mmCIF file with all atom_site columns, C-alpha atoms in Angstrom:
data_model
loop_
_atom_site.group_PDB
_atom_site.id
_atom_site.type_symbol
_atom_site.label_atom_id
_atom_site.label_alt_id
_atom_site.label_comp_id
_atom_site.label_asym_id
_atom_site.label_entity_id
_atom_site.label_seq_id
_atom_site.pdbx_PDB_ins_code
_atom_site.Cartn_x
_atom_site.Cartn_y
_atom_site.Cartn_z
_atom_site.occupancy
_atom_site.B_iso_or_equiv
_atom_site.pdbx_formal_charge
_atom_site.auth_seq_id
_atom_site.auth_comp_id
_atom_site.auth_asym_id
_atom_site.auth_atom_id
_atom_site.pdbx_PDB_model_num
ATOM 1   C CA . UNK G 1 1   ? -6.093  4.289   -46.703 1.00 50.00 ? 945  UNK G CA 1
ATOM 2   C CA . UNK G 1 2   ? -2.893  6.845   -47.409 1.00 59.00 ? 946  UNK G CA 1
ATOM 3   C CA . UNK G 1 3   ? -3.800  9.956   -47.018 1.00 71.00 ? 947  UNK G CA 1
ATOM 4   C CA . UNK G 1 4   ? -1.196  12.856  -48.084 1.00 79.00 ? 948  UNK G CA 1
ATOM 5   C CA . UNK G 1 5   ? 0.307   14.126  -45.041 1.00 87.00 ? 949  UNK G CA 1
ATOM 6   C CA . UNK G 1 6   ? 3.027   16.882  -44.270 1.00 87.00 ? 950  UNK G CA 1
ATOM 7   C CA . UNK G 1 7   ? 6.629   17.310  -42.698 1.00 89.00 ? 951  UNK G CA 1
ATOM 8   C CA . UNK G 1 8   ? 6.786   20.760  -40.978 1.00 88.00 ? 952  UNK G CA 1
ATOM 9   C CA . UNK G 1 9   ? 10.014  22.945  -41.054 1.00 90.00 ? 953  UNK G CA 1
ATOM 10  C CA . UNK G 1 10  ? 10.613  22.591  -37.481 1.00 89.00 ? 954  UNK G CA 1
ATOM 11  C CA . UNK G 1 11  ? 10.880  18.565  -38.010 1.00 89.00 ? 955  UNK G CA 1
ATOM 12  C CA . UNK G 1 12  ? 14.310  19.178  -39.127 1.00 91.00 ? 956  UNK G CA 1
ATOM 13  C CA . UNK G 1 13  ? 15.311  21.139  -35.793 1.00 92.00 ? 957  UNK G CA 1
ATOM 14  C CA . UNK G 1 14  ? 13.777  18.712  -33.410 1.00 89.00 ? 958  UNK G CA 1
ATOM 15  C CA . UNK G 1 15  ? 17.120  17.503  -30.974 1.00 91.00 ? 959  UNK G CA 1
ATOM 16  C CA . UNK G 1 16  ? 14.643  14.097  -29.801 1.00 88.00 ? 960  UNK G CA 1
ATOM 17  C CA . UNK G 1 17  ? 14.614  13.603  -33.496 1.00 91.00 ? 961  UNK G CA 1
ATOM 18  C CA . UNK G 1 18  ? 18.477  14.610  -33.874 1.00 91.00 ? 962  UNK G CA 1
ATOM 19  C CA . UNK G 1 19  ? 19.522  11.718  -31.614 1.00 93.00 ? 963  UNK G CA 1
ATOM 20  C CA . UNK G 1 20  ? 17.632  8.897   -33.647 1.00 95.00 ? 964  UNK G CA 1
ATOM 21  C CA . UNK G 1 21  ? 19.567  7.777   -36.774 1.00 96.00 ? 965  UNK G CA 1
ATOM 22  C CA . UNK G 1 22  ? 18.592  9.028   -40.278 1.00 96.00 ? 966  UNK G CA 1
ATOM 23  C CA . UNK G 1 23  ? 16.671  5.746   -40.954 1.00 97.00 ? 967  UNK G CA 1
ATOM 24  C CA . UNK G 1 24  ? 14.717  5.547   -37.785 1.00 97.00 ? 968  UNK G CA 1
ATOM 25  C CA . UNK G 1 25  ? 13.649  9.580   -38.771 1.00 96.00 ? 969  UNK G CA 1
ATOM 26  C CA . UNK G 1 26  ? 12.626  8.309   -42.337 1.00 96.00 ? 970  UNK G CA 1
ATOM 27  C CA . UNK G 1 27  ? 10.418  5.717   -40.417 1.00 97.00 ? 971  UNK G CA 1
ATOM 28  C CA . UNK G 1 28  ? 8.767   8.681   -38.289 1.00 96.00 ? 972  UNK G CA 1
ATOM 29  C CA . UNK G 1 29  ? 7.951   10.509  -41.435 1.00 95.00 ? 973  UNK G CA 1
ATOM 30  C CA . UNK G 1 30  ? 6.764   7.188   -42.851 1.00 95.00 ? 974  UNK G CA 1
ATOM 31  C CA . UNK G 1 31  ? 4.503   6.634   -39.933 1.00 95.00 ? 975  UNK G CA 1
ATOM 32  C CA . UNK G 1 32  ? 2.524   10.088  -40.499 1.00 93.00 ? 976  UNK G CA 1
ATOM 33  C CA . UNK G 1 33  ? 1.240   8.406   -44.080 1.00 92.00 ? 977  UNK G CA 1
ATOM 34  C CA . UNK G 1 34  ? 0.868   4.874   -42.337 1.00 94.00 ? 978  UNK G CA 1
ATOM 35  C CA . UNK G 1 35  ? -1.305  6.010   -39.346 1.00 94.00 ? 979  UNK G CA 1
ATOM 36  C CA . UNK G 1 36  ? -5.463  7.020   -39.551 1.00 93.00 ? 980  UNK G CA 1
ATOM 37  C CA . UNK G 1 37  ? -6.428  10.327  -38.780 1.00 92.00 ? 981  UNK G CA 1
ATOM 38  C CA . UNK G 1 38  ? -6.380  9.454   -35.053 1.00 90.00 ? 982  UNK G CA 1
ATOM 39  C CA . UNK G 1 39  ? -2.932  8.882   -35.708 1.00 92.00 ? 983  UNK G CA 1
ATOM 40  C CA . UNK G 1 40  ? -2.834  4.270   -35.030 1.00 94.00 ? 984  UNK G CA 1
ATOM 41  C CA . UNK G 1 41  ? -0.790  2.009   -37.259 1.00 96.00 ? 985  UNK G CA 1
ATOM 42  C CA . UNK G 1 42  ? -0.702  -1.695  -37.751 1.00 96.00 ? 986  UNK G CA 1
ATOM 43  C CA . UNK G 1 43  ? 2.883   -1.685  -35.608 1.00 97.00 ? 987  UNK G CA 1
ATOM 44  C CA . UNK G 1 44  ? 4.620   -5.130  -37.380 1.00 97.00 ? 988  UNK G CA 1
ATOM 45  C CA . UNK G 1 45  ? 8.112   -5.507  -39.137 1.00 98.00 ? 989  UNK G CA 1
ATOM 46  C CA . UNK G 1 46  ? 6.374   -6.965  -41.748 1.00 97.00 ? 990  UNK G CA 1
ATOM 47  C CA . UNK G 1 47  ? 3.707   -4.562  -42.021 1.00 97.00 ? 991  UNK G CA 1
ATOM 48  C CA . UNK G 1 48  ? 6.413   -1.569  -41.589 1.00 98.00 ? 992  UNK G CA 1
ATOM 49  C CA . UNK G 1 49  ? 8.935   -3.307  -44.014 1.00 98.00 ? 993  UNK G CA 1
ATOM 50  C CA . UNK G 1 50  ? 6.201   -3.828  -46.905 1.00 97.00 ? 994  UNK G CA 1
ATOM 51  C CA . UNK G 1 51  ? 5.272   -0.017  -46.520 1.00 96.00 ? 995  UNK G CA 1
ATOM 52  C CA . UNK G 1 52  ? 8.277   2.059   -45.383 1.00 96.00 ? 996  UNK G CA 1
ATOM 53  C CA . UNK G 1 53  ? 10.920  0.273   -46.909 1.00 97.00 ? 997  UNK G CA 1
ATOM 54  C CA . UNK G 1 54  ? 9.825   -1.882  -49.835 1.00 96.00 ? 998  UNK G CA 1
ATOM 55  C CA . UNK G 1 55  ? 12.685  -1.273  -51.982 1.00 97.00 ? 999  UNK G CA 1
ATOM 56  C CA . UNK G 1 56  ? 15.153  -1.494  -49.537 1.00 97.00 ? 1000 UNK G CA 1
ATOM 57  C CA . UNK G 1 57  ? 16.631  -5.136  -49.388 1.00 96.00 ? 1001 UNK G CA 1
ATOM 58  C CA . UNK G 1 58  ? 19.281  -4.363  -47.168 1.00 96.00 ? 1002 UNK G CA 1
ATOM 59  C CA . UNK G 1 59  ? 17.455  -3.957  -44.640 1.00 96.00 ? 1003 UNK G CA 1
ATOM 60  C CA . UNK G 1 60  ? 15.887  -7.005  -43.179 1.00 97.00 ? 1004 UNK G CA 1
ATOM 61  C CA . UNK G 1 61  ? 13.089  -7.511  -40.876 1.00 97.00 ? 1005 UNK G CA 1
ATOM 62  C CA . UNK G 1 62  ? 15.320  -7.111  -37.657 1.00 98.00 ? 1006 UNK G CA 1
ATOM 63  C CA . UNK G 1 63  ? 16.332  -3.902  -38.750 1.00 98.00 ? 1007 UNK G CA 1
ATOM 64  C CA . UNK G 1 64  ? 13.118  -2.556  -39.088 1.00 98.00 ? 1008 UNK G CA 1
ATOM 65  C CA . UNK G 1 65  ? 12.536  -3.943  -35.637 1.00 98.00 ? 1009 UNK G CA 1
ATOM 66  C CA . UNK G 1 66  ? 15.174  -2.348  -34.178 1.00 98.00 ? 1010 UNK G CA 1
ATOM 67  C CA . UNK G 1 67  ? 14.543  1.046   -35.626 1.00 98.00 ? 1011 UNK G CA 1
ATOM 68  C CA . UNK G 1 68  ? 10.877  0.779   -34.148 1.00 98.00 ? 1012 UNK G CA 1
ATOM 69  C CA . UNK G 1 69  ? 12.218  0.171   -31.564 1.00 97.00 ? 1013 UNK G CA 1
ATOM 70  C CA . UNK G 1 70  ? 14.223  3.460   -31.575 1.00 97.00 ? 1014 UNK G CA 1
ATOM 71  C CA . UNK G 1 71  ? 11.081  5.415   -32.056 1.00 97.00 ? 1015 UNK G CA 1
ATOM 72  C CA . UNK G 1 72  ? 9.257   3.253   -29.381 1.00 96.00 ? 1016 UNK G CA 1
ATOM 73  C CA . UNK G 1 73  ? 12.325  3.955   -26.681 1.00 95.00 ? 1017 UNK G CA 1
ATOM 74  C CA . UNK G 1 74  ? 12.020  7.729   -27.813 1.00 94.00 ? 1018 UNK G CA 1
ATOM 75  C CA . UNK G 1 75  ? 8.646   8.178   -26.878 1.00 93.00 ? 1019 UNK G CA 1
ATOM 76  C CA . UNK G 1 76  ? 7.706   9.078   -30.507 1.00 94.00 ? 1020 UNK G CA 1
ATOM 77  C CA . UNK G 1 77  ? 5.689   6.213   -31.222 1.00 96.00 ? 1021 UNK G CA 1
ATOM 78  C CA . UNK G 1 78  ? 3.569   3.876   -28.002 1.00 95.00 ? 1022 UNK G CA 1
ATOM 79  C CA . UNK G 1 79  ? 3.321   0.479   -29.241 1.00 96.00 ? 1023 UNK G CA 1
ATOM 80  C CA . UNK G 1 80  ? -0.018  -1.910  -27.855 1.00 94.00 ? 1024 UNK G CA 1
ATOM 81  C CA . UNK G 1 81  ? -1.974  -4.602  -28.785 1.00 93.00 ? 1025 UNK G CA 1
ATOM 82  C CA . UNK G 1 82  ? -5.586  -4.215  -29.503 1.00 86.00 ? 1026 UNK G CA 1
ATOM 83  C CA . UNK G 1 83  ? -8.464  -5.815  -30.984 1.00 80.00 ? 1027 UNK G CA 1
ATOM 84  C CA . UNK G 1 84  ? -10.437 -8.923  -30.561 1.00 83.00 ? 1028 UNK G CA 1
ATOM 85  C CA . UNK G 1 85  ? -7.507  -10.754 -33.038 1.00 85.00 ? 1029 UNK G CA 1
ATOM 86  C CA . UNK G 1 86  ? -4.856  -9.033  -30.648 1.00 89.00 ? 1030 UNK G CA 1
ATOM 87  C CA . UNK G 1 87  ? -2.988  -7.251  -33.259 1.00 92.00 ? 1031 UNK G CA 1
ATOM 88  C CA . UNK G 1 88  ? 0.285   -5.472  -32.798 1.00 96.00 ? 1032 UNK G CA 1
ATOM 89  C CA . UNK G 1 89  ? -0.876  -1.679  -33.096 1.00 96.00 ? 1033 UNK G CA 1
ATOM 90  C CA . UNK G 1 90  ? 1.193   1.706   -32.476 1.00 96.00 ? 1034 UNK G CA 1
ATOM 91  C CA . UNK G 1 91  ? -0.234  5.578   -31.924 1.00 95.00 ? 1035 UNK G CA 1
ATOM 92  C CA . UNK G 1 92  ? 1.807   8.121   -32.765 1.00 94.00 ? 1036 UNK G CA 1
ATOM 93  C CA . UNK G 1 93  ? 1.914   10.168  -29.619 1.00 93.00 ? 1037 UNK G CA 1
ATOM 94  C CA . UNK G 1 94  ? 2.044   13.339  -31.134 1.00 88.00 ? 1038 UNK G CA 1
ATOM 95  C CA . UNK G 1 95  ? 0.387   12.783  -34.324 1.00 89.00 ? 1039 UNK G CA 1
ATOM 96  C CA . UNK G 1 96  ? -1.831  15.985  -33.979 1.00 81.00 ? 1040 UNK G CA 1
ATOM 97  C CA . UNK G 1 97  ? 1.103   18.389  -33.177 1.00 80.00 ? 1041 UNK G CA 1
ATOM 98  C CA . UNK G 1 98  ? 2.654   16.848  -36.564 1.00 79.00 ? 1042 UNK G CA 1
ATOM 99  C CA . UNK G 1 99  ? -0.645  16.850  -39.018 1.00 85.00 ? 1043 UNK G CA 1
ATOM 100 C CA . UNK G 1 100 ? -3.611  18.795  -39.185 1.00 82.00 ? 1044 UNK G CA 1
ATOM 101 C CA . UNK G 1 101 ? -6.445  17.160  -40.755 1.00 80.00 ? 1045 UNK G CA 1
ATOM 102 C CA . UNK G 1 102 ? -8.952  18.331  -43.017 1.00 81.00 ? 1046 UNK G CA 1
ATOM 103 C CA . UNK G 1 103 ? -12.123 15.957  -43.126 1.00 82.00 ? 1047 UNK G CA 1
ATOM 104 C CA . UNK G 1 104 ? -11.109 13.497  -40.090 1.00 80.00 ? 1048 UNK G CA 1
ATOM 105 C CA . UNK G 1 105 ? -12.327 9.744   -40.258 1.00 87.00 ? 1049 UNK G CA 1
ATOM 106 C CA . UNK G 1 106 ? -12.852 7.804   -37.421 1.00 89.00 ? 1050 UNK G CA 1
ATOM 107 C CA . UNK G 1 107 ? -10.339 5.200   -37.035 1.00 88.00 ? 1051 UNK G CA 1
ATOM 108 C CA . UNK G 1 108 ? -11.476 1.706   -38.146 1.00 89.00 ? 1052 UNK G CA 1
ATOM 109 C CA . UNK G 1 109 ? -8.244  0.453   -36.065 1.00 89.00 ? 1053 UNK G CA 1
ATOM 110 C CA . UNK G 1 110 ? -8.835  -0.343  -32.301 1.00 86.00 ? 1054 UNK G CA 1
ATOM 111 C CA . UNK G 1 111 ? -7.502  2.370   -30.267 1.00 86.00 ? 1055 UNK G CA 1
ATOM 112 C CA . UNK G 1 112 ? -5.008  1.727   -27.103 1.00 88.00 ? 1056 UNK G CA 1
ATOM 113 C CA . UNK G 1 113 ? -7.604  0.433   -23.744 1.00 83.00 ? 1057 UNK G CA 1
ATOM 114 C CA . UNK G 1 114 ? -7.367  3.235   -21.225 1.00 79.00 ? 1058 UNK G CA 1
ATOM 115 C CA . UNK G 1 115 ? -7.599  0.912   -18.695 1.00 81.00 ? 1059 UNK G CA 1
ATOM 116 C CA . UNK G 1 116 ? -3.450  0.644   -18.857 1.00 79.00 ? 1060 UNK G CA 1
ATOM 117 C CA . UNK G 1 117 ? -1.661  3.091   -16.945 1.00 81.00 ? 1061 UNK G CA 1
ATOM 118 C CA . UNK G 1 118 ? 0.726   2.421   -19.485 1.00 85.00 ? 1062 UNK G CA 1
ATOM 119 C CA . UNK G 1 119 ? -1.662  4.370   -21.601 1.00 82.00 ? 1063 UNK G CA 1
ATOM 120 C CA . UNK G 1 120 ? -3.125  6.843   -19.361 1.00 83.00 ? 1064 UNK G CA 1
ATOM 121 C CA . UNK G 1 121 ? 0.506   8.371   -18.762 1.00 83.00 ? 1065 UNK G CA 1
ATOM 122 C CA . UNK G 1 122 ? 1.284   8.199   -22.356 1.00 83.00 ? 1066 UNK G CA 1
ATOM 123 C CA . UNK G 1 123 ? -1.451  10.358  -22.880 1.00 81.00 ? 1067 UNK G CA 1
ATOM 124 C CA . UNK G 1 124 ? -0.782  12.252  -19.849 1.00 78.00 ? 1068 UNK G CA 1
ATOM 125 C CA . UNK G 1 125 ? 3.086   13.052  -20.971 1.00 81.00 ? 1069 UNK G CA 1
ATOM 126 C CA . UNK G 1 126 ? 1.222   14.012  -24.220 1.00 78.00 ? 1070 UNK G CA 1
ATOM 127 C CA . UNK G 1 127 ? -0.526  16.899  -22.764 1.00 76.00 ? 1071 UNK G CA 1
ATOM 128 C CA . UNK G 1 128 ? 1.509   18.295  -20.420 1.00 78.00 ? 1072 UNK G CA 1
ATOM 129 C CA . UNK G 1 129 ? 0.352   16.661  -17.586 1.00 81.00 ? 1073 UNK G CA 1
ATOM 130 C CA . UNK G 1 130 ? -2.744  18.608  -17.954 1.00 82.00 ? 1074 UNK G CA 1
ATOM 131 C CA . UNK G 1 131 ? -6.407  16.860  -18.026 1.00 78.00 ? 1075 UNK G CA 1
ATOM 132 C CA . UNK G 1 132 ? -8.314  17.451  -21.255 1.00 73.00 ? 1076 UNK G CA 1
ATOM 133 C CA . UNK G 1 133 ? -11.513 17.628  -19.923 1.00 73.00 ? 1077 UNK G CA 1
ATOM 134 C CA . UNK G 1 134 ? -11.112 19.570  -16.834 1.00 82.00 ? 1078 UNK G CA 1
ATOM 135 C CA . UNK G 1 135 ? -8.038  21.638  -17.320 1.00 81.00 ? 1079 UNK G CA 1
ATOM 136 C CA . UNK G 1 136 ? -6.671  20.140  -14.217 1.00 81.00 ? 1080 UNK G CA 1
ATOM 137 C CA . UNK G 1 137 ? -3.367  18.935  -13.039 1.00 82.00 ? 1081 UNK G CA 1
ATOM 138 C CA . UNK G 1 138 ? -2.807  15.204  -13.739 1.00 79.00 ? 1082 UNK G CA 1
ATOM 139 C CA . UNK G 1 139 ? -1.126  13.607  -10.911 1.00 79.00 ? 1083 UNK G CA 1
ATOM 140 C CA . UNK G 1 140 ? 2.657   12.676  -11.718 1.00 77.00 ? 1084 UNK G CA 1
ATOM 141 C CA . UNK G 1 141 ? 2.873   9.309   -9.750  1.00 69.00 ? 1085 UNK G CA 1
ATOM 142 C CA . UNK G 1 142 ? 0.013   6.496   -9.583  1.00 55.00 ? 1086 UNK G CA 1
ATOM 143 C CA . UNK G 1 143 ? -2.269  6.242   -6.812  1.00 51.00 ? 1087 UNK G CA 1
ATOM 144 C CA . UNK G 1 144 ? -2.327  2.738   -5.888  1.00 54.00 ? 1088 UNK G CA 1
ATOM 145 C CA . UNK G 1 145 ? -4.761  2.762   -3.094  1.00 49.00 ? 1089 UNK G CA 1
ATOM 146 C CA . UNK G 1 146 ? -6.531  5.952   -1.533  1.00 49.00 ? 1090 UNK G CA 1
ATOM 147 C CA . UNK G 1 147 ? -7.664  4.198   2.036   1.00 52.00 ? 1091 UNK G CA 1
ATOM 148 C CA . UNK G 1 148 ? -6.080  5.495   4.751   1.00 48.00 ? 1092 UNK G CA 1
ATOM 149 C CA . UNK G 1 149 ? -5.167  3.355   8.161   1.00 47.00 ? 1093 UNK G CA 1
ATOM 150 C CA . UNK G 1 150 ? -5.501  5.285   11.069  1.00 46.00 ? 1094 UNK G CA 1
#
């Protein structure tokens, strides 16, 4: 469900946001009402056409693809699939920077497996390379293997 969200002064000032075109910023904004409170989207053309841009018949599906695409290669938005029906899903990485909520729901939408490293340094880039239950430095480059040959 919608919920009413908010655009913050600094938004406008942003120079990551300053290099997308003026459409693929509308779509940002557009994703703050689209996501849950935990900040996940259904992350289709479709989906995004019907709700972003449903008056807009010049823009066709390919478009919209290509200006998720722009928020994707940005780092704005961290596209995955998820679910037992293997739906296309998106988390805006910074949702909680960009919106405080009030009464939070838990998300009904399948959040991104952990079990990516994909993921993990999403979240990692997120918060500073800092761990958010320890405080502790998150290691910049993946360990593969620990073992040691002597």
């Amino acid at each position: 469900m919608p919920r009413i969200r908010t655009v913050k002064p600094e938004f406008w000032e942003d120079e990551l946001l300053g290099v997308v075109s003026r459409d693929a910023r509308l779509l940002f904004i557009a994703t703050f009402n689209m996501a849950d409170d935990e900040g996940i989207l259904r992350w289709t053309p479709a989906y995004i056409k019907a709700q972003a841009f449903m008056y807009d018949d010049d823009l066709t599906l390919k478009d919209v693809d290509q200006l998720m695409r722009c928020l994707t290669d940005t780092g704005l938005v961290f596209p995955y699939v998820g679910g037992v029906a293997k739906q296309q899903m998106a988390v805006v990485v910074n949702f909680r920077k960009h919106q405080r909520i009030n009464r939070p729901q838990k998300s009904k939408l399948p959040p991104p497996s952990t079990g990516a490293w994909q993921v993990r340094e999403m979240y990692a880039r997120r918060d500073g390379w800092t761990c958010q239950l320890c405080g502790g430095e998150i290691p910049r480059r993946l360990v593969v293997n620990e073992r040691v040959s002597s």
